[in-house]
Amino acid sequence: MANEPIDRPSVLGEVSPVIAPGQTYETVGASVADVVLSGHVPKQWYIATAVGFMGVGCLMMSITWLLLNGVGVWGLNIPVAWGFAIINFVWWIGIGHAGTLISAILFLFKQQWRTAINRFAEAMTLFAVACAGMFPLLHLGRPWVFYWLMPYPNTMGLWPQFRSPLIWDVFAVTTYLIISLVFWFTGLIPDLATMRDRAKTKVARTVFGIFALGWRGSARHWHRYEIAYLLLAGLSTPLVVSVHSVVSLDFAISLVPGWHTTIFPPYFVAGAIYAGFAMVLTFMIPVRKWYNLEHIITDRHIDNMAKIMLATGLIVVYGYLTEAFFGYYSGALYEEAVMKNRYFGPYAFQYWLLIICNGIIPQLLWLRRIRMNAVILWLITLVVGVGMWLERFVIVVQSLHRDYMPSSWDMYAGTKWDWMLYIGTIGFFLFAMCIFMRWVPMISIFEIREIVHKKSQEDDN
Amino acid sequence: MKKTNSESLQGAQAIVSQATGEDKNVQDGGQFFWRNLEELNNPPDPGELAESAFPPVTSGWDDVSRRGFIKVMGASMALGGLTACTKQPSELIVPYVKPPEEAVPGQPLLFATVFCLGGYAQGVLVESHLGRPTKVEGNPNHPASLGSTDTFAQASVLGLYDPDRSKTPRKMGRPSTWQRFLGDLEGMLADEASGQGRGLRILTGTITSPTAATQLKAIQELYPASTWHQYESLNRDNVVVGAKLAFGKAVDTVYDYAKADIVLSLDADFMVSSLAFARPARDVASRRNPDEPDRMNRIYVAETNPSVTGASADHRVPVRSSDMEAVTRAVARGVGVQVDGEDTVEAFDAFLQAAINDLKAHKGSSIVVAGDAQPPVVHALVHAINHELGNDGHTVTHIRPVAARAENQTKSITALTEAMKAGEVTTLVMLGVNPVYEAPSDLGFEDAMGSVPNLIHFGLYFDETGRHCHWHIPEAHYLEAWSDARAFDGTESIVQPLIEPIYGGNSIHEVLAALAGNAGMRAIDVLQEYWKERGLLTDDEKAWRRALHDGVIAGSAASPNSIDALSSRKRTSTSITSDLPAPAPAAEGIELNFRADPATYDGRFANNGWLQELPRPITSLTWDNAALMSKSTADELGIDTQRGARAIEKAPTVKITKGEQSIILPVMVAPGHAPRSITVALGYGRMHGGRVAAEDGKAVGTDVNVLRTASASWTVADLDVKRTGAIHMLATTQHHPTVQEWDKIKGRHHYREGTISEYTKHPEHPGFVHEVGHTPPGDMTLYKQKYDYSAAGTENAWAMAIDLSKCIGCNACTIACQAENNIPVVGKDQVLAAREMHWIRVDKYFEGDVENPKVHNQPVPCMHCETAPCETVCPVGATVHSAEGLNQMVYNRCVGTRYCSNNCPYKVRRFNFFKYADDKEEWRKAVRNPDVTVRYRGVMEKCTYCVQRINRTRIKAKREGNRPIGDGEIVTACQQVCPTQAIVFGNMNDPDSKIAKARKSGLNYGMLAELNTRPRTTYHAKVRNPNPALNGGGAGHPEQSSDEGNDHG
């Protein structure tokens, strides 16, 4: 009985278990907590951390050089006054959305399978938002007065200019960061208590104890906890839609052809989830192998995430088609021009590569065989990541470099400092994730235990 | 102990050497710190300084007590520390007890003076802040200005402070003094005196100054066997020889374009030239008012290299320089002059017939003019044509040459070089010229200098020539010295200085006085002596002061004389042409033309950053010269000019060879250039022009003088031109739209143009000024309008209208704005990166055939939109709107997100990507306008409608009893300098103002008005006057119909 798969028909007609059979509270706890406490660190972790650390060095160098010399070290010019910095900002924020969706929306939809991945994805959100948050500060011409974008009482009697989408960004991203942090940490509390209880060394016990905030696991604790968790999930849910909508308004509110279009908020949100799930899978597929967590993060999870990718990818493709339609049907001079520029202009290569990466290759995900093939799926997630970066490139650069006044048309290319900063943030992200995996339980132990409990109840029935 | 001493002594020597310019790095830009003008003029003697710094040290060390030793050691250490110490010695600040007349701190003063180019005068008014000249404006009283200037005058104030200027007299390259020079000169002249000055030669540029001419005469009398030579790189030899051919004598010709109905230019870029400066453009523009259709002139241009004159023509044909003679002969025969040649030139038949017919229909009110580069026979033919057309005495007048001695300067310098080579020259004095760089290359001037025992060079820079001379004397800038000069029509003016020589230069008159045996005489004394004799300087000084105040000497314009009075032969057009050579055979093969550069002129401005960065007309090229050619020529040479989106920047280079000499230049297609012809600009490749002209051993551009010979100084035929395969990056400020892209973008209707007949048919709604798309009604906006802009709501509502019929694309507005608003120069690399900082730019559109397109010039400043898209997106409110309609940029609030630039559809905003504005060098601070903030790194900037001028006038009006501001009281920098007065600015709520009337015109339109930006800067569509016999004008584009507007959404 213990070895029979649980029959839960999925949408596409196959069955896959949410959790491997034969798990108990103890095995779940051990699998996850031992990653941190046992001291057995897979050697891939060392390599990944080293690579990440080098990236952090890259990041520090790029930021220092940038602050010393000015934004001119990047490839920006007039007319392309926004470049990699904004592309990367949007890319990173988008990636963060997967975590919030998994944590909050799937919770409200009572999707049990989220529990194996939500902690990890939430951590990714946090670090992605941290990476993203660097860019709006660094891309300022005078970053030392960044705080003027925040409403604070001051001797000048000045408030920020609230009609600007960049201020909405400040609120949205700050809110997002705070809520994500609070939600993530709240979700961690019972697990930190588990770590505290399982810790072998005094240091570990003390540190985990501090962060566990005195969790005893009493009924009262759990009762309040569940309510708090639900409230936070409710608070986070609109963020999934609002944050990236607000980010898209950075573009949509302007009058630049190719930006000024109503499809942007849903298009961006879908794209964000798309990129986010791709990034989750990029990490998840190797991590579950190296840490032997396949019994918790099962094929079902991978399958579901791949399907969400496919769905959101299709929405994104719908966005591309809508843009094309606007360009043609509106008969508006500049709309037509910007679409023609997309397809046939100097950056046409990037555009068509984008279509291949985001539109064509992910269609392979219709095939279960592909979804179940770890290597190919992993490669597809990389392709989607690149595709989503290209999408922001196409949006930012292709629209700006040729708009209303032909006399101002010019080209844009990232300089080495642009690339180094970008690679630096990727390194920082990798490094942060490695630290997270090493010292924080990367799967939500108590929620998996809930599943174990439910399964055993069903078995008994 | 000794070590401390020598260290501190070295330190002190460093201070001393810097003070006297003995530091060997001075010429490459070492700093010379001075605290006041006294120090500048009288740098302390090094010996004295050393002694006063180290009194006990310079004398004996041997007997010194312990106490004395410690005292001295303490002093040495303190002095050693002084070199590193940044603490300023304490000084007293004492306010003026008796302030200079009229000087109010904060209020600038304007002084009239004269800016000369090639000897010819352009009257200017220079704005001076507390004794520092900061801006040049035109002098409304001066005939060559009438209130406007050209680009060179605008940039001249930067040249005043140039740190690479020569700062000290040099003997054999080593710093010396003026007194020592005078001493040596005395010796040289004493040697010359015995031979009647047989070995003495003086070489100058074109001299028009009456005082200098008198001085040179005096020198001639003192040394009868000596000779005075003249040579300018951009000389007027062909004009002089042409006049001699025609009239037997040299004359200067004055063209009155205000009287001309028809103008035919034969390779003459007459609109803004170095002869009459901005005046012809002003006069032509006065005849191009669409509201006076009967007075509208018609301009025909046949030229080789596309120029601003060609761009403003109603009809233009590209003609090779070598073919111009045939064209001229055809025109001559066509109007009735008896001369050999063909009746027409096949390729331009339609153009020629139309021009000839028009000329014949407007006898006495037409002008035919030939360019300086055309050979003398063309000029003679043109004289004959004008005479035949009856223009003489009406639109064309001849006067005695303005130059003191009009001659063939190439012959003059050739004779000089021959004499030098033959060893006949013992003392050569070169005043204000750079023959090593400029002289025709086949003369071998530099080598010939080796045979001259005494070489004296007098110039602004320690340049290519100065380096080869025994003595070099720094010249005072025109803003620093007294002189006088004559304008194109003979008007005389006094050049009055605004500031004592900053770098210790001398005036040419002082050098000439020394040569004439009056060493030590000051320039002002020489000048006043001359003018006393002329009767200007009387005891009551009234006339003298008036002349200084006005900038012109009243009544000094040369009176036009009939040729009969001026020359020695009876005049008919036949007699004019009786001695002409036979028609020159057509030169096949590719020709090479040398032309003045719109930025460096002949190279003298190579070190001027403003000019180097100023986009050249037509090509928008900066920081370089290129081999300009037509597309067909480039294709013939196998040069691929369409290599991707950055085609213009990555320029293939060619090697142009003639005989033994060759030059290598990047290729640039100049749309409309004549086929099988290449034009290159003079004035580049200067290794010793200064830090801007050459950096790190690399000079800006290529020196093309090696191919320029005495016999072929304007056009060289039979060249070998080959691709080299190398690429050279050319920095242009505008890459699009190309001619090929016109069809793609013309539907945007940024630039609107029509013909005078179309306009007169529907003056209120001409078909070519239709609306594009649907502009929303006036009150429709998401954001509530904060201000009421009507007359009830605000007394002043600033607006600007730019008349495209008048703009010729000379870029004077761009450089005037740069000078007025402290706009930084960013350098070639940054221009390549599309980060130039000009607040107003001239957009160029090319329409039609790539071999001869119509050129449209459109100045684009900030539109000051009433519903500005930039304002709503700034997160910190750094760009806000004023009640009077200005879009204001608050520099100290800007955090630099650059969203405003993205949202500006006109892309008029400029960002300081780096700290472009230097805040360290003293001279840079001196040239800046103190009324305008200097922007830091990370801050956005843009045109402000010269808000500093608006505020200054507003304060004045308030002080004067809160009176209203009159129309024309506030003049923006671009408006003031524009040679054609194409820009109108003022208060649109004043119904009588020019701007209010301009906005009511049927030609008035706002660019991108369909975006509901409601721009305050509007345009008047260009109105041309094409000849109905010629279809459409230019190389054929059928006239735009008035139905075109309906297709656009």
Coordinates of C-alpha atoms in Angstrom, one line a residue, chain A residues 173-393:
Chain A
V173 CA 8.6 47.8 -5.1
T174 CA 9.1 48.8 -1.5
T175 CA 5.8 47.3 -0.6
Y176 CA 6.7 44.2 -2.5
L177 CA 10.0 43.8 -0.8
I178 CA 8.6 44.4 2.7
I179 CA 5.6 42.1 2.3
S180 CA 7.7 39.4 0.7
L181 CA 10.2 39.5 3.4
V182 CA 7.5 39.4 6.1
F183 CA 5.6 36.6 4.5
W184 CA 8.7 34.6 3.9
F185 CA 9.9 35.1 7.4
T186 CA 6.6 34.3 8.9
G187 CA 6.4 31.1 6.9
L188 CA 9.9 30.2 8.2
I189 CA 9.1 30.5 11.9
P190 CA 7.8 27.0 12.5
D191 CA 10.6 25.5 10.5
L192 CA 13.2 27.6 12.3
A193 CA 11.8 26.1 15.5
T194 CA 12.2 22.6 14.0
M195 CA 15.8 23.5 13.2
R196 CA 16.3 24.8 16.7
D197 CA 15.0 21.5 18.1
R198 CA 17.1 19.4 15.8
A199 CA 20.2 21.4 16.1
K200 CA 23.3 19.6 17.2
T201 CA 25.6 22.4 18.1
K202 CA 25.0 25.2 20.6
V203 CA 25.7 27.9 18.1
A204 CA 23.1 26.5 15.7
R205 CA 20.6 26.1 18.5
T206 CA 21.1 29.7 19.6
V207 CA 20.9 31.2 16.2
F208 CA 17.9 29.3 15.1
G209 CA 16.4 29.9 18.5
I210 CA 16.6 33.6 18.2
F211 CA 15.0 33.6 14.8
A212 CA 12.3 31.1 15.8
L213 CA 11.0 33.9 18.0
G214 CA 10.0 31.5 20.7
W215 CA 7.8 29.2 18.7
R216 CA 6.5 26.3 20.7
G217 CA 4.0 24.8 18.3
S218 CA 1.1 25.1 20.7
A219 CA -2.4 25.0 19.4
R220 CA -2.8 28.7 20.1
H221 CA 0.3 29.5 18.2
W222 CA -0.9 27.5 15.3
H223 CA -4.3 29.0 15.4
R224 CA -3.0 32.6 15.2
Y225 CA -0.3 31.5 12.9
E226 CA -2.8 30.2 10.3
I227 CA -4.8 33.4 10.5
A228 CA -1.7 35.5 10.1
Y229 CA -0.5 33.4 7.2
L230 CA -3.9 33.7 5.5
L231 CA -3.9 37.5 5.9
L232 CA -0.4 37.8 4.5
A233 CA -1.3 35.6 1.6
G234 CA -4.3 37.8 1.0
L235 CA -2.1 40.9 1.1
S236 CA 0.5 39.4 -1.2
T237 CA -2.0 38.2 -3.8
P238 CA -2.8 41.6 -5.3
L239 CA 0.9 42.3 -5.3
V240 CA 1.4 39.6 -7.9
V241 CA -0.7 41.6 -10.3
S242 CA -0.1 45.1 -9.1
V243 CA 3.6 45.3 -8.8
H244 CA 4.4 44.4 -12.3
S245 CA 1.4 46.3 -13.6
V246 CA 2.9 49.4 -11.9
V247 CA 6.3 48.6 -13.4
S248 CA 4.7 48.3 -16.8
L249 CA 3.1 51.7 -16.3
D250 CA 6.6 53.1 -16.3
F251 CA 6.3 52.5 -20.0
A252 CA 2.7 52.6 -20.7
I253 CA 2.1 56.1 -19.2
S254 CA 4.7 57.6 -21.5
L255 CA 3.9 58.7 -25.1
V256 CA 6.7 56.7 -26.7
P257 CA 5.3 54.6 -29.5
G258 CA 5.7 50.9 -28.6
W259 CA 5.3 51.8 -24.9
H260 CA 2.0 53.6 -24.9
T261 CA -0.3 50.6 -25.1
T262 CA -2.9 49.2 -22.8
I263 CA -1.8 45.6 -23.2
F264 CA 1.2 46.3 -21.1
P265 CA -0.1 45.5 -17.5
P266 CA -1.5 42.1 -18.2
Y267 CA 1.3 41.4 -20.7
F268 CA 4.0 42.2 -18.2
V269 CA 2.3 40.3 -15.4
A270 CA 2.1 37.2 -17.5
G271 CA 5.6 37.7 -18.6
A272 CA 6.7 38.1 -15.0
I273 CA 5.2 34.8 -14.0
Y274 CA 6.6 33.2 -17.0
A275 CA 10.1 34.3 -16.2
G276 CA 9.7 33.6 -12.6
F277 CA 8.7 30.1 -13.0
A278 CA 11.4 29.6 -15.5
M279 CA 13.9 30.8 -12.9
V280 CA 12.4 28.6 -10.2
L281 CA 12.8 25.6 -12.5
T282 CA 16.3 26.6 -13.4
F283 CA 17.3 26.3 -9.8
M284 CA 14.9 23.6 -8.8
I285 CA 15.8 20.9 -11.3
P286 CA 19.5 20.7 -10.3
V287 CA 19.0 21.4 -6.6
R288 CA 16.5 18.6 -6.1
K289 CA 18.9 16.2 -7.7
W290 CA 22.0 17.3 -5.8
Y291 CA 20.2 17.4 -2.5
N292 CA 18.2 14.2 -3.0
L293 CA 14.9 15.9 -2.5
E294 CA 13.1 14.2 -5.4
H295 CA 10.7 12.5 -3.0
I296 CA 9.4 15.9 -1.8
I297 CA 9.9 18.0 -5.0
T298 CA 8.3 15.4 -7.2
D299 CA 7.7 15.1 -10.9
R300 CA 4.3 16.5 -10.2
H301 CA 5.7 19.8 -9.1
I302 CA 8.0 20.0 -12.1
D303 CA 5.1 19.1 -14.4
N304 CA 2.8 21.7 -12.9
M305 CA 5.4 24.5 -13.1
A306 CA 6.1 23.6 -16.7
K307 CA 2.5 23.9 -17.4
I308 CA 2.2 27.3 -15.8
M309 CA 5.2 28.3 -17.9
L310 CA 3.4 27.2 -21.0
A311 CA 0.2 29.0 -20.1
T312 CA 1.8 32.3 -19.3
G313 CA 4.0 31.9 -22.3
L314 CA 1.0 31.7 -24.4
I315 CA -0.4 34.9 -22.8
V316 CA 2.9 36.6 -23.6
V317 CA 2.7 35.4 -27.2
Y318 CA -0.9 36.8 -27.3
G319 CA 0.7 40.1 -26.2
Y320 CA 3.1 40.1 -29.2
L321 CA 0.2 39.4 -31.5
T322 CA -1.8 42.2 -30.0
E323 CA 1.0 44.6 -30.5
A324 CA 1.3 43.6 -34.1
F325 CA -2.4 44.0 -34.5
F326 CA -2.3 47.5 -32.9
G327 CA 0.4 48.4 -35.3
Y328 CA -1.5 47.3 -38.3
Y329 CA -5.1 48.0 -37.4
S330 CA -4.7 51.4 -35.9
G331 CA -3.3 52.9 -39.0
A332 CA -1.5 55.2 -36.7
L333 CA 1.7 56.4 -38.3
Y334 CA 4.0 55.9 -35.3
E335 CA 2.5 52.6 -34.2
E336 CA 3.0 51.2 -37.6
A337 CA 6.5 52.6 -37.7
V338 CA 7.5 51.1 -34.4
M339 CA 6.2 47.7 -35.3
K340 CA 8.0 47.8 -38.6
N341 CA 11.1 48.7 -36.7
R342 CA 10.6 45.7 -34.5
Y343 CA 10.4 43.3 -37.3
F344 CA 12.8 44.8 -39.9
G345 CA 14.9 47.4 -38.1
P346 CA 18.5 47.3 -36.9
Y347 CA 17.6 45.2 -33.9
A348 CA 15.4 42.8 -35.9
F349 CA 17.8 39.9 -34.9
Q350 CA 17.0 40.4 -31.2
Y351 CA 13.3 40.6 -31.9
W352 CA 13.2 37.4 -33.9
L353 CA 15.4 35.6 -31.4
L354 CA 12.9 36.7 -28.8
I355 CA 10.1 35.2 -30.7
I356 CA 12.0 31.9 -31.0
C357 CA 13.0 31.9 -27.3
N358 CA 9.6 32.9 -25.9
G359 CA 7.2 31.8 -28.5
I360 CA 8.4 28.9 -30.4
I361 CA 10.7 26.8 -28.3
P362 CA 8.5 26.8 -25.2
Q363 CA 5.7 25.2 -27.3
L364 CA 7.7 22.0 -26.8
L365 CA 6.2 22.0 -23.3
W366 CA 2.9 20.7 -24.7
L367 CA 4.7 17.4 -24.8
R368 CA 4.7 15.4 -21.6
R369 CA 7.8 13.7 -22.7
I370 CA 9.6 17.0 -22.8
R371 CA 8.2 18.2 -19.5
M372 CA 9.5 15.0 -17.9
N373 CA 12.9 15.3 -19.4
A374 CA 14.9 17.2 -16.8
V375 CA 17.7 18.3 -19.1
I376 CA 15.6 19.5 -21.9
L377 CA 13.2 21.2 -19.5
W378 CA 16.2 22.9 -17.8
L379 CA 17.5 24.1 -21.1
I380 CA 14.1 25.5 -22.0
T381 CA 14.0 27.4 -18.8
L382 CA 17.3 29.0 -19.6
V383 CA 16.0 29.9 -23.1
V384 CA 12.9 31.5 -21.5
G385 CA 15.1 33.5 -19.1
V386 CA 17.0 34.8 -22.1
G387 CA 13.9 35.4 -24.0
M388 CA 12.3 37.4 -21.2
W389 CA 15.5 39.5 -21.0
L390 CA 15.3 40.0 -24.8
E391 CA 11.7 41.0 -24.4
R392 CA 12.6 43.9 -22.1
F393 CA 15.5 44.8 -24.4

